[in-house]
Short mmCIF file of C-alpha atoms in Angstrom, two decimals:
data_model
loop_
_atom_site.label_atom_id
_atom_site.label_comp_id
_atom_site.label_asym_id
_atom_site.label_seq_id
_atom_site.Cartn_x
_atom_site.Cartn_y
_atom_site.Cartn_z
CA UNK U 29 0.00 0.00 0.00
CA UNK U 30 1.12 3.68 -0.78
CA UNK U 31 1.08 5.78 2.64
CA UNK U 32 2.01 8.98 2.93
CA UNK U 33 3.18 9.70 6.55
CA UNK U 34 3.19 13.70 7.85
CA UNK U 35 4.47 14.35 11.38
CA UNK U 36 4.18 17.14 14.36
CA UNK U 37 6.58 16.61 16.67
CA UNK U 38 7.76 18.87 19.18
CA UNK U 39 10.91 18.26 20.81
CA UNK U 40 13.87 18.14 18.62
CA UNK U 41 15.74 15.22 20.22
CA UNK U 42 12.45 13.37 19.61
CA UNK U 43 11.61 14.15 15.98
CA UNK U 44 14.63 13.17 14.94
CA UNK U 45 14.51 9.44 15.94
CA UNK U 46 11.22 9.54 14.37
CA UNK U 47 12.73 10.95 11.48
CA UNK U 48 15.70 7.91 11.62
CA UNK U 49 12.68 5.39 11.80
CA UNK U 50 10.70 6.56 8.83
CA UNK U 51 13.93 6.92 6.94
CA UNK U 52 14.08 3.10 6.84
CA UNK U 53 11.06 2.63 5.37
CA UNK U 54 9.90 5.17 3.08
CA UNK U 55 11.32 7.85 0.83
CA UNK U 56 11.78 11.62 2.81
CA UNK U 57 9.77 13.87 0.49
CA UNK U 58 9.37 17.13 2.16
CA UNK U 59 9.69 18.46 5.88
CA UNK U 60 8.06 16.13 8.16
CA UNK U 61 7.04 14.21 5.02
CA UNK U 62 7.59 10.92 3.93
CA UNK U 63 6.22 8.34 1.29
CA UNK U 64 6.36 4.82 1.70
CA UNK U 65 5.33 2.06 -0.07
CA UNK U 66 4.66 -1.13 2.53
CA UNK U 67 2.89 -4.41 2.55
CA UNK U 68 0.83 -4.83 5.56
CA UNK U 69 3.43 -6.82 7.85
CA UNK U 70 5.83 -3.66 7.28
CA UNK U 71 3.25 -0.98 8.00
CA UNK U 72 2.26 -2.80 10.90
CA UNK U 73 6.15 -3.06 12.30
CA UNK U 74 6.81 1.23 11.34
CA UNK U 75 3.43 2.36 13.31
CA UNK U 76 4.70 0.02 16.94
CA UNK U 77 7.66 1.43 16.30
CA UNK U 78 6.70 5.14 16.32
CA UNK U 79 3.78 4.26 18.74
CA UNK U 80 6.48 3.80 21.33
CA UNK U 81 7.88 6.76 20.54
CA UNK U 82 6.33 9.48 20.44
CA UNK U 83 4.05 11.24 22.80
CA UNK U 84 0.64 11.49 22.09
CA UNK U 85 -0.32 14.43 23.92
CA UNK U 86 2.03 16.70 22.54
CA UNK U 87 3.05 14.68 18.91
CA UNK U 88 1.33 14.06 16.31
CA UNK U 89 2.08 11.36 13.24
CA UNK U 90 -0.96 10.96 10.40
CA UNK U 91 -0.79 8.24 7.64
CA UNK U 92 -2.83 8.63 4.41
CA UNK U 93 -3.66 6.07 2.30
CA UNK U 94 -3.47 6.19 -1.44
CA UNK U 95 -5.02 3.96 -3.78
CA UNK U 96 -2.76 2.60 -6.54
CA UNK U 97 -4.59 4.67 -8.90
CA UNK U 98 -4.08 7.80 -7.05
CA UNK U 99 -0.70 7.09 -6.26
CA UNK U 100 -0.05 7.35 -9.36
CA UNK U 101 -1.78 10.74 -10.08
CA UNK U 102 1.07 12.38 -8.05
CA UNK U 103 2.17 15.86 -9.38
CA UNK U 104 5.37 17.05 -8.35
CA UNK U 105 7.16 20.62 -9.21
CA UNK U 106 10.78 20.42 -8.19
CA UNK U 107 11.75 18.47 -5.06
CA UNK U 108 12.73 15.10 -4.45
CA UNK U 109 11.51 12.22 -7.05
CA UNK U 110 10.80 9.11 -5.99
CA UNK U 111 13.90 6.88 -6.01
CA UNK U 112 14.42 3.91 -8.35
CA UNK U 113 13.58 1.18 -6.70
CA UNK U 114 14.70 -1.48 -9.06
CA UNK U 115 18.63 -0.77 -8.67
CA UNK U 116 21.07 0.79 -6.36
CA UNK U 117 24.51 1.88 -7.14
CA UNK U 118 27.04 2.90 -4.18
CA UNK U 119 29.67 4.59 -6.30
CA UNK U 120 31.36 7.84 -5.36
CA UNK U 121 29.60 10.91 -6.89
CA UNK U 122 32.88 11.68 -8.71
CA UNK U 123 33.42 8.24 -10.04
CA UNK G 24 12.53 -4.51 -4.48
CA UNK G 25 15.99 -4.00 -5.86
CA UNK G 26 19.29 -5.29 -6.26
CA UNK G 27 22.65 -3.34 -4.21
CA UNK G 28 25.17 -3.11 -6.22
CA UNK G 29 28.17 -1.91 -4.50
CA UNK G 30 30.49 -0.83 -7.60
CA UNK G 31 32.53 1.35 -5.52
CA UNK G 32 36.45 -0.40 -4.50
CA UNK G 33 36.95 -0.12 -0.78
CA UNK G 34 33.74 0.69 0.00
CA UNK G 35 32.11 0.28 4.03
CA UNK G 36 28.67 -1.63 4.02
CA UNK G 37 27.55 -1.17 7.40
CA UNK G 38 24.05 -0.53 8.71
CA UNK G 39 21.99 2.06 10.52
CA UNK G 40 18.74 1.41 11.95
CA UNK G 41 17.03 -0.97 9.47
CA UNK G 42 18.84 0.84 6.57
CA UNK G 43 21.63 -0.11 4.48
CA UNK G 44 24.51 2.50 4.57
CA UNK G 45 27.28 1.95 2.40
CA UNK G 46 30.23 4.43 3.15
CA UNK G 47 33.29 5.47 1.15
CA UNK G 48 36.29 7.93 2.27
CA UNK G 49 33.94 8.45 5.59
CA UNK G 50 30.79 10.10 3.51
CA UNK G 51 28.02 8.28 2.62
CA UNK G 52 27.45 6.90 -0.80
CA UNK G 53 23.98 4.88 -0.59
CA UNK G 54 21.22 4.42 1.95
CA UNK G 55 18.35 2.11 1.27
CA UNK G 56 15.78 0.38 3.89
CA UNK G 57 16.55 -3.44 3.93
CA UNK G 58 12.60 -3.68 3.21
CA UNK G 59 13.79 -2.22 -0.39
CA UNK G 60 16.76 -4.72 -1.14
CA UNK G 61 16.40 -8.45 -2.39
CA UNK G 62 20.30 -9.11 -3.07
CA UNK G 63 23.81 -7.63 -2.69
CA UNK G 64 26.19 -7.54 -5.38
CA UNK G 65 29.71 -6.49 -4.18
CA UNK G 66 31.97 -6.05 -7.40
CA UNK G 67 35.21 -5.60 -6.03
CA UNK G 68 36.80 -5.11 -2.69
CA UNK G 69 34.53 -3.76 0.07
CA UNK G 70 34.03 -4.33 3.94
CA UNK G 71 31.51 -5.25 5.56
CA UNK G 72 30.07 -4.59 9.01
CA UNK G 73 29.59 -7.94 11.39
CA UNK G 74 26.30 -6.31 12.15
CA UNK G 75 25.14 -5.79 8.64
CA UNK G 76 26.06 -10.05 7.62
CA UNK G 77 23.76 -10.87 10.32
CA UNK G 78 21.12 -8.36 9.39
CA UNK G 79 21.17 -9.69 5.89
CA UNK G 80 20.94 -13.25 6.82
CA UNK G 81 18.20 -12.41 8.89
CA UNK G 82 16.22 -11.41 6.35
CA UNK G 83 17.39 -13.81 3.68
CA UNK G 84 18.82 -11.38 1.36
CA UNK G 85 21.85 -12.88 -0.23
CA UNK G 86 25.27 -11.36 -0.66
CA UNK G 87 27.56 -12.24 -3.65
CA UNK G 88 30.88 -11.69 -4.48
CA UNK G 89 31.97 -10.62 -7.99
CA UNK G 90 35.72 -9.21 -8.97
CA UNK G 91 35.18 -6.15 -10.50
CA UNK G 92 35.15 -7.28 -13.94
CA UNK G 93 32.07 -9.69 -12.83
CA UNK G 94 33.80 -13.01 -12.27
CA UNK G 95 32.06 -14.73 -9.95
CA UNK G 96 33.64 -15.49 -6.49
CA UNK G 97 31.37 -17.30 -4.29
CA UNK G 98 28.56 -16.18 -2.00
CA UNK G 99 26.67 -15.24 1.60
CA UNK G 100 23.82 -17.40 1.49
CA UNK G 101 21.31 -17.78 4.32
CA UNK G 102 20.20 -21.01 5.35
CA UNK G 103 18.87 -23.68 3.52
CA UNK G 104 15.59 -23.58 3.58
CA UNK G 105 13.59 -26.01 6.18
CA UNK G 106 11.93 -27.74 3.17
CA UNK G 107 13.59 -30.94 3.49
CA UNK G 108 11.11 -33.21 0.84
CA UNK G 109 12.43 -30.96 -1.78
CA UNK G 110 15.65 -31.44 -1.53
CA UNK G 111 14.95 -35.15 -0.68
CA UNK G 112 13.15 -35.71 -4.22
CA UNK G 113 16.26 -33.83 -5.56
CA UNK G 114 18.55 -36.02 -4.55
CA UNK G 115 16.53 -39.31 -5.42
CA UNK G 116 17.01 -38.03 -8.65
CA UNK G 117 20.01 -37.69 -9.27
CA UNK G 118 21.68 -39.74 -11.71
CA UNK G 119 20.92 -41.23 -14.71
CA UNK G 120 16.68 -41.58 -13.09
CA UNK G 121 13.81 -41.64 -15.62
CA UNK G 122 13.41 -37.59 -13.51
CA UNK G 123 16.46 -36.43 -14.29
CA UNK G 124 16.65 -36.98 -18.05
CA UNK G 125 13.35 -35.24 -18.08
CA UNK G 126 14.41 -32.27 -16.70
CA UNK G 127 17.52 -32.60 -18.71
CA UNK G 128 15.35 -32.99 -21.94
CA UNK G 129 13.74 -29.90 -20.83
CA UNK G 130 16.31 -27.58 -20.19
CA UNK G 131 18.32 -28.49 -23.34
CA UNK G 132 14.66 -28.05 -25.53
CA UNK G 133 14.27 -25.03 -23.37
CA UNK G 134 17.80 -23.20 -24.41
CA UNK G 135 17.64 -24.41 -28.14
CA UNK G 136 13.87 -23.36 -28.41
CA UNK G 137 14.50 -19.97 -27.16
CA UNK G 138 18.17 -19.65 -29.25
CA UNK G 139 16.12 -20.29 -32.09
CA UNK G 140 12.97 -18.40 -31.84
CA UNK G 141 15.66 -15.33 -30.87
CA UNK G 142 17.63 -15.95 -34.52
CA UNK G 143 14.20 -16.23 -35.75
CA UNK G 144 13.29 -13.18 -34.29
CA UNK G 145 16.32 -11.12 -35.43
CA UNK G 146 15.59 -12.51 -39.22
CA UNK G 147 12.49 -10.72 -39.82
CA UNK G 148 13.39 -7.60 -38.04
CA UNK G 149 16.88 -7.31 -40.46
CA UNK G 150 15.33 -8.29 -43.60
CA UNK G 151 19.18 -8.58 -45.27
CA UNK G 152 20.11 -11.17 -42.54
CA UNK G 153 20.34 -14.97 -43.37
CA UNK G 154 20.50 -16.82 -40.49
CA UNK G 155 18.13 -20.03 -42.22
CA UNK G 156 21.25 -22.05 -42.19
CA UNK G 157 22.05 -21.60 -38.63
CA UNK G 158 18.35 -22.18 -37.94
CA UNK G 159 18.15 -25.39 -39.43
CA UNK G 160 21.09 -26.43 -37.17
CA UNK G 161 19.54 -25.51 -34.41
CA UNK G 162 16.65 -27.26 -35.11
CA UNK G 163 17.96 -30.77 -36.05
CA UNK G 164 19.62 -30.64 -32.60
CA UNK G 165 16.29 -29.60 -31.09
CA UNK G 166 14.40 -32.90 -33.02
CA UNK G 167 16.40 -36.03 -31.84
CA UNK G 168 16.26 -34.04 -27.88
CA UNK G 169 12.70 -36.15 -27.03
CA UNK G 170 13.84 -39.53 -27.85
CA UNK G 171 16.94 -39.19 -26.56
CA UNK G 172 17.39 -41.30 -22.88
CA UNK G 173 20.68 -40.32 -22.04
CA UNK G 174 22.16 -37.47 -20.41
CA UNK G 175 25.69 -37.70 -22.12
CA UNK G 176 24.03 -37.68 -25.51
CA UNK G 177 21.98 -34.54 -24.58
CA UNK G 178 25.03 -32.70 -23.58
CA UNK G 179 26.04 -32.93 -26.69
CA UNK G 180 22.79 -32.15 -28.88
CA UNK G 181 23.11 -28.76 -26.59
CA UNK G 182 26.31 -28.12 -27.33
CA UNK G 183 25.80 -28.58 -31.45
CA UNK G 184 22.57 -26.28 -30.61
CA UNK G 185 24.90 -23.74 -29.23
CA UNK G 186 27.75 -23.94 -31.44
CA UNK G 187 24.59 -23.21 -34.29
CA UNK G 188 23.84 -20.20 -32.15
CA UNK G 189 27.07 -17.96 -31.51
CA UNK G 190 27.97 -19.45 -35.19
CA UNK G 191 26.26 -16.67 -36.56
CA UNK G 192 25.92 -14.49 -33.12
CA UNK G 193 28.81 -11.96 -34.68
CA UNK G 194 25.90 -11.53 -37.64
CA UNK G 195 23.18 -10.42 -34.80
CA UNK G 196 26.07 -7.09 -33.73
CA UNK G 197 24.97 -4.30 -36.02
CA UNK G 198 27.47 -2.07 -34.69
CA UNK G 199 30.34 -2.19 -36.67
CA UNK G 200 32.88 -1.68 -33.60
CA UNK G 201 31.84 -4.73 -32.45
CA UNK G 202 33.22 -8.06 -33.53
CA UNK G 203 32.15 -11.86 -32.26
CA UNK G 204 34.16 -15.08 -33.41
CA UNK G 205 33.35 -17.40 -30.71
CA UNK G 206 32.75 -18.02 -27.25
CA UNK G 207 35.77 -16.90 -25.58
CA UNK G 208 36.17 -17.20 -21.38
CA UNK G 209 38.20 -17.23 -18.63
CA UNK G 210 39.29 -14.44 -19.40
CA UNK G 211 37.21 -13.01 -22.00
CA UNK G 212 39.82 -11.45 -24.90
CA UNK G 213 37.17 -8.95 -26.33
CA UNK G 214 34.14 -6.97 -25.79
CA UNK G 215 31.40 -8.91 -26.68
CA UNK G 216 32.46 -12.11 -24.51
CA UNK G 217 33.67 -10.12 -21.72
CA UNK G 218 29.60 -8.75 -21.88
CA UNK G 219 28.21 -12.14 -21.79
CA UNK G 220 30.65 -13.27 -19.50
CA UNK G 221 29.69 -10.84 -16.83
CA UNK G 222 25.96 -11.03 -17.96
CA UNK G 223 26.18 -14.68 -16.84
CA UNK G 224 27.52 -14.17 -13.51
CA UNK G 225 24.69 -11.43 -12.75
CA UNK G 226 22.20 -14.52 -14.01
CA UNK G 227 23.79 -16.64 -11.97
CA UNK G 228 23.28 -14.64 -8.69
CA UNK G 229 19.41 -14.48 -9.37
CA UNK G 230 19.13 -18.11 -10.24
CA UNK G 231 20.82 -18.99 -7.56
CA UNK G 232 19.05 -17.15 -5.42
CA UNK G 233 15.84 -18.38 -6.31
CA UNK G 234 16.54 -21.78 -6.47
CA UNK G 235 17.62 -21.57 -2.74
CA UNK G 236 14.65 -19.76 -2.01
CA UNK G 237 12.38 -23.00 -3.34
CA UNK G 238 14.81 -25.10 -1.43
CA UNK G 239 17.06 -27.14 -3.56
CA UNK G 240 20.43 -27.73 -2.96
CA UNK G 241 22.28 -25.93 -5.76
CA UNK G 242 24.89 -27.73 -5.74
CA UNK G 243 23.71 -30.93 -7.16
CA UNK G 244 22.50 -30.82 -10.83
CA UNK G 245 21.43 -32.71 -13.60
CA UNK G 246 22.44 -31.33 -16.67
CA UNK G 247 26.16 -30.19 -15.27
CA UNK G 248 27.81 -32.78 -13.22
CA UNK G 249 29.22 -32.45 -9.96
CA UNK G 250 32.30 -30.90 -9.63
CA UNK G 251 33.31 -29.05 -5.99
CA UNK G 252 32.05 -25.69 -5.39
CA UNK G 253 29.58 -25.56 -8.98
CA UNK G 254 26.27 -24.78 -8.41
CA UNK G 255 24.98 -26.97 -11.12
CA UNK G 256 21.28 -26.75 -10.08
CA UNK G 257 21.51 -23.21 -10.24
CA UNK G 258 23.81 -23.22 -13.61
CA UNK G 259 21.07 -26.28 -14.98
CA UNK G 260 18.22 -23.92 -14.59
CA UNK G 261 20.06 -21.13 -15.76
CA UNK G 262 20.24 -22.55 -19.18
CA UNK G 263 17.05 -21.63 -20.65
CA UNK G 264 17.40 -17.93 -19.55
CA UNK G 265 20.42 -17.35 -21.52
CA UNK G 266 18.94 -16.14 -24.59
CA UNK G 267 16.48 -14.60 -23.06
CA UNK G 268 17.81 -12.17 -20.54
CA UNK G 269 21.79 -11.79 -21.10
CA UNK G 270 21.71 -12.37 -24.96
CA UNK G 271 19.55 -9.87 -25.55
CA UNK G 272 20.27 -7.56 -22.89
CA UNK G 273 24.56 -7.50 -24.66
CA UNK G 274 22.80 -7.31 -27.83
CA UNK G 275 20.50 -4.27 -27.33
CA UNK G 276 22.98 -2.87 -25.32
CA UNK G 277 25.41 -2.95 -28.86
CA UNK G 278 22.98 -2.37 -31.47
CA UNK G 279 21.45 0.94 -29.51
CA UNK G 280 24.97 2.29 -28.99
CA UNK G 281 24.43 2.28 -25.51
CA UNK G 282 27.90 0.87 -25.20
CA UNK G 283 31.19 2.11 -27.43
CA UNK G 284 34.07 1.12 -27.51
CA UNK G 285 35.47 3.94 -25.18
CA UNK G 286 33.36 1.70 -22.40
CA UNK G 287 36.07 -1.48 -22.21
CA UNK G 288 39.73 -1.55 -21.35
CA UNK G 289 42.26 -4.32 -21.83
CA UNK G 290 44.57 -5.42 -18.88
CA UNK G 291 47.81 -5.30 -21.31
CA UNK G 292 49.35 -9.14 -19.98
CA UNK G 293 46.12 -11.03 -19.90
CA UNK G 294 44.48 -9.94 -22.85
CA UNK G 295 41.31 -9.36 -20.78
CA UNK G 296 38.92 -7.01 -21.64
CA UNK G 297 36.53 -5.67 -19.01
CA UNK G 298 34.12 -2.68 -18.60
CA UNK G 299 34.95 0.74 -17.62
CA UNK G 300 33.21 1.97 -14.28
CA UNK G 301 30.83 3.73 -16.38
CA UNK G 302 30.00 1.37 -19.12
CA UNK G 303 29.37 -1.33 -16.29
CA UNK G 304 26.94 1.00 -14.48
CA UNK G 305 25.43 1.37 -17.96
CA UNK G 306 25.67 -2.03 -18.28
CA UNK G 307 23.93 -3.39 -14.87
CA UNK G 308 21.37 -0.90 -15.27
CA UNK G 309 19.94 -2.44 -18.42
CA UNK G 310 20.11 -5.91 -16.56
CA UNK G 311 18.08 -4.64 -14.21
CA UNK G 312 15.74 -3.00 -16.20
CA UNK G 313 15.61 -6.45 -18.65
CA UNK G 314 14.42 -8.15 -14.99
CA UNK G 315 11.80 -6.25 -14.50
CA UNK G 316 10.34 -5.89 -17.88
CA UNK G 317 6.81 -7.97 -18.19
CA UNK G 318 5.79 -10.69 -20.11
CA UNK G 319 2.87 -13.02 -20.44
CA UNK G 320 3.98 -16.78 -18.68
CA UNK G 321 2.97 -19.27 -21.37
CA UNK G 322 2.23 -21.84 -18.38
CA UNK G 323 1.06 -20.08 -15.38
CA UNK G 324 -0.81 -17.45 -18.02
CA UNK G 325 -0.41 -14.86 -15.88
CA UNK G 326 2.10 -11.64 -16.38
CA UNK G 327 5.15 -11.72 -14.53
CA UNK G 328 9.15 -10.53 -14.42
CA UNK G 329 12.05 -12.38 -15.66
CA UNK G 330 13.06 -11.86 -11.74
CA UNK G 331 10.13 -13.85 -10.76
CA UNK G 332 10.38 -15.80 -13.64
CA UNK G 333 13.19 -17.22 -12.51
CA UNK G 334 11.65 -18.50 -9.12
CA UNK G 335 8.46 -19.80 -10.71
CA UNK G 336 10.57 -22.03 -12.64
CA UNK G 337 12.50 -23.19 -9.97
CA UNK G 338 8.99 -24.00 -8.19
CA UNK G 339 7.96 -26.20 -11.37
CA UNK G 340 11.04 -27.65 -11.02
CA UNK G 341 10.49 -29.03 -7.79
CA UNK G 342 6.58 -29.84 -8.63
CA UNK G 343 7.91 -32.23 -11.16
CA UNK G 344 10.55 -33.60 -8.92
CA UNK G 345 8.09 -34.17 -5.69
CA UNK G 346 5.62 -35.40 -8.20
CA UNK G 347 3.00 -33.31 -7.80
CA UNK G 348 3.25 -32.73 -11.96
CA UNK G 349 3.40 -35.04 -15.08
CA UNK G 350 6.08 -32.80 -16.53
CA UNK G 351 9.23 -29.59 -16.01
CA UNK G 352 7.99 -26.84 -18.75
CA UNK G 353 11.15 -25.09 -19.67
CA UNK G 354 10.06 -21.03 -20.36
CA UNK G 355 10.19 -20.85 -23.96
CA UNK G 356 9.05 -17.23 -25.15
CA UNK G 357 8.01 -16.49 -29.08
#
């Protein structure tokens, strides 16, 4: 499923763990943005993991759902693009 | 889901959080989740974190080991799977068995069938090509391949079969920079064979792969005989892929231009020729991309990848072996 995660988080120390978690399994978009594309087993494991987190009285984390269809509807002006999934190169930037 | 490959010499793979984080000179060069990555391909020297091995056996990703101009070296392989009746029937097998000249059969009709239908294929898109010799070859080592009963006989209708093929394989290269005369390895002495060479050992990690994943042993095959260290399952189902995914992969990669020949250098004592950093990043990216193109399964009749191609017929591999099916259907594509 396509999720697009937004988070409020106010203490610094805090958001950035957060930030480390979501980093593993999605794409960081924006600010306090992320996409990620999960099956329901990995969704499942990223939301206890932030559950235990953050606080809930002060934090806030949202997921929206997208459709495949929808997903696919995405506009984007400038930014990042969403990453090639298929291959991954470590090389040095200057060869 | 994608494939790592770490082209960078002396490169750190370590791992942060449930990330991949592959380091060079201290900055970081790639960071993937491992939820993103189904192998690792290190071509070259790197170093890897104690953490990150167990990580990756953890969750079965395997890790291979290629020099950097793609000669295989061995492999990180998590365990065997638990599936012990499969590799049970594989073993019971083995042999001369009624099974095992089936498969055999199959993945010598499977090669030939697909080396022809590709000349085939190439004929009527170059109209000034004549390949109908080469074809005919092909096919009288494709007829006698159903009646034949034994394995040593079938080695050699494959190998006339192939001989047929990269016969006229130097007439499939339209670009003139490009010469074939034949099938040159260990080490490959010019550009062409030093593509299909490395081509074979990317194949090679995926078949592998998937043929652990079912839960063979790769090491024991039917079509190449035991010999220490040779995954011959792996190499066995490999076979009928050839044509299909590294063939025309090097070829397109030729004709298009994609690849001069400003992309290859030649170690001066050796003779060998290998890619350039750039041409092979050129040159794994159209592997990749040949993977996970689509195409309609003639037996399951459902679209799928080459990538899960090659799994599904490691699966009807092991139907046929367990007994579950009357027959192995090699993938043979029009």
């Amino acid at each position: 499923m396509n999720i697009v995660v937004s988070y409020d988080i106010s203490e610094d120390k805090r958001r950035t763990k957060i930030h480390k978690v979501l980093k593993s399994y999605g794409q960081w978009v924006q600010y306090s943005v992320f996409e990620c594309q999960l099956n329901d087993t990995q969704y499942a494991k990223l939301r206890s993991r932030l559950n235990k987190l953050i606080k809930p009285d002060t934090d806030s984390i949202r997921f929206y759902f997208m459709c495949a269809c929808c997903f696919g509807k995405v506009e984007r002006i400038g930014g990042e693009q969403p990453r090639d999934e298929n291959i991954f190169f470590a090389e040095c930037a200057d060869g | 889901m994608g494939t790592v490959y770490i082209t960078q010499e002396d490169a750190f793979i370590g791992k942060i959080d449930e990330r991949l984080n592959v380091k060079f000179d201290k900055k970081t060069i790639l960071d993937v989740p491992l939820i993103k990555v189904d192998g690792v391909v290190v071509l070259g020297r790197a170093t890897i974190s104690p953490a990150t091995i167990s990580e990756l056996l953890e969750r079965h990703i395997p890790l291979t080991f290629l020099t950097e101009n793609g000669r295989y070296l061995g492999r990180l392989e998590p365990e065997v799977t638990k599936n012990i009746f499969v590799r049970k029937a594989q073993w019971q097998a083995a042999g001369e068995s009624v099974q095992a000249i089936h498969v055999v059969q199959a993945f010598v009709r499977g090669k030939l069938k697909n080396y022809r239908n590709s000349l085939i294929r190439r004929q009527r898109e170059c109209s000034d090509l004549d390949l109908s010799e080469n074809v005919t070859r092909i096919e009288q080592a494709i007829a006698p391949i159903d009646t034949t009963q034994s394995i040593n006989s079938l080695r050699g209708l494959e190998g006339t079969g192939s001989a047929a093929y990269f016969g006229c394989f130097n007439q499939l290269i339209r670009a003139k920079e490009f010469t074939f005369n034949s099938r040159i390895r260990r080490p490959p002495t010019d550009p062409v064979n030093s593509l299909l060479s490395f081509g074979y050992s990317l194949l090679r990690h995926d078949v592998q792969g998937a043929v652990n994943i079912v839960g063979f042993d790769p090491y024991l095959g039917y079509l190449h005989c035991d010999r220490y260290g040779r995954p011959s399952l792996a190499l066995d189902v490999m076979e009928e892929f050839r044509p299909l995914v590294v063939d025309a992969v090097v070829l397109s990669a030729l004709n298009k231009g994609l690849l001069t020949s400003t992309d290859f250098v030649t170690e001066p004592l050796s003779g060998a020729v290998s890619l350039t950093p750039e041409g092979r990043k050129t040159f794994l990216r159209l592997y990749a991309q040949k993977k996970q193109s689509e195409f309609k399964h003639p037996v399951i009749g459902r679209k799928c990848t080459y990538q899960e191609a090659f799994e599904l017929q490691a699966r009807l591999l092991a139907k046929y072996l367990m007994g579950e099916t009357e027959k192995y259907p090699p993938l043979v594509l029009k």
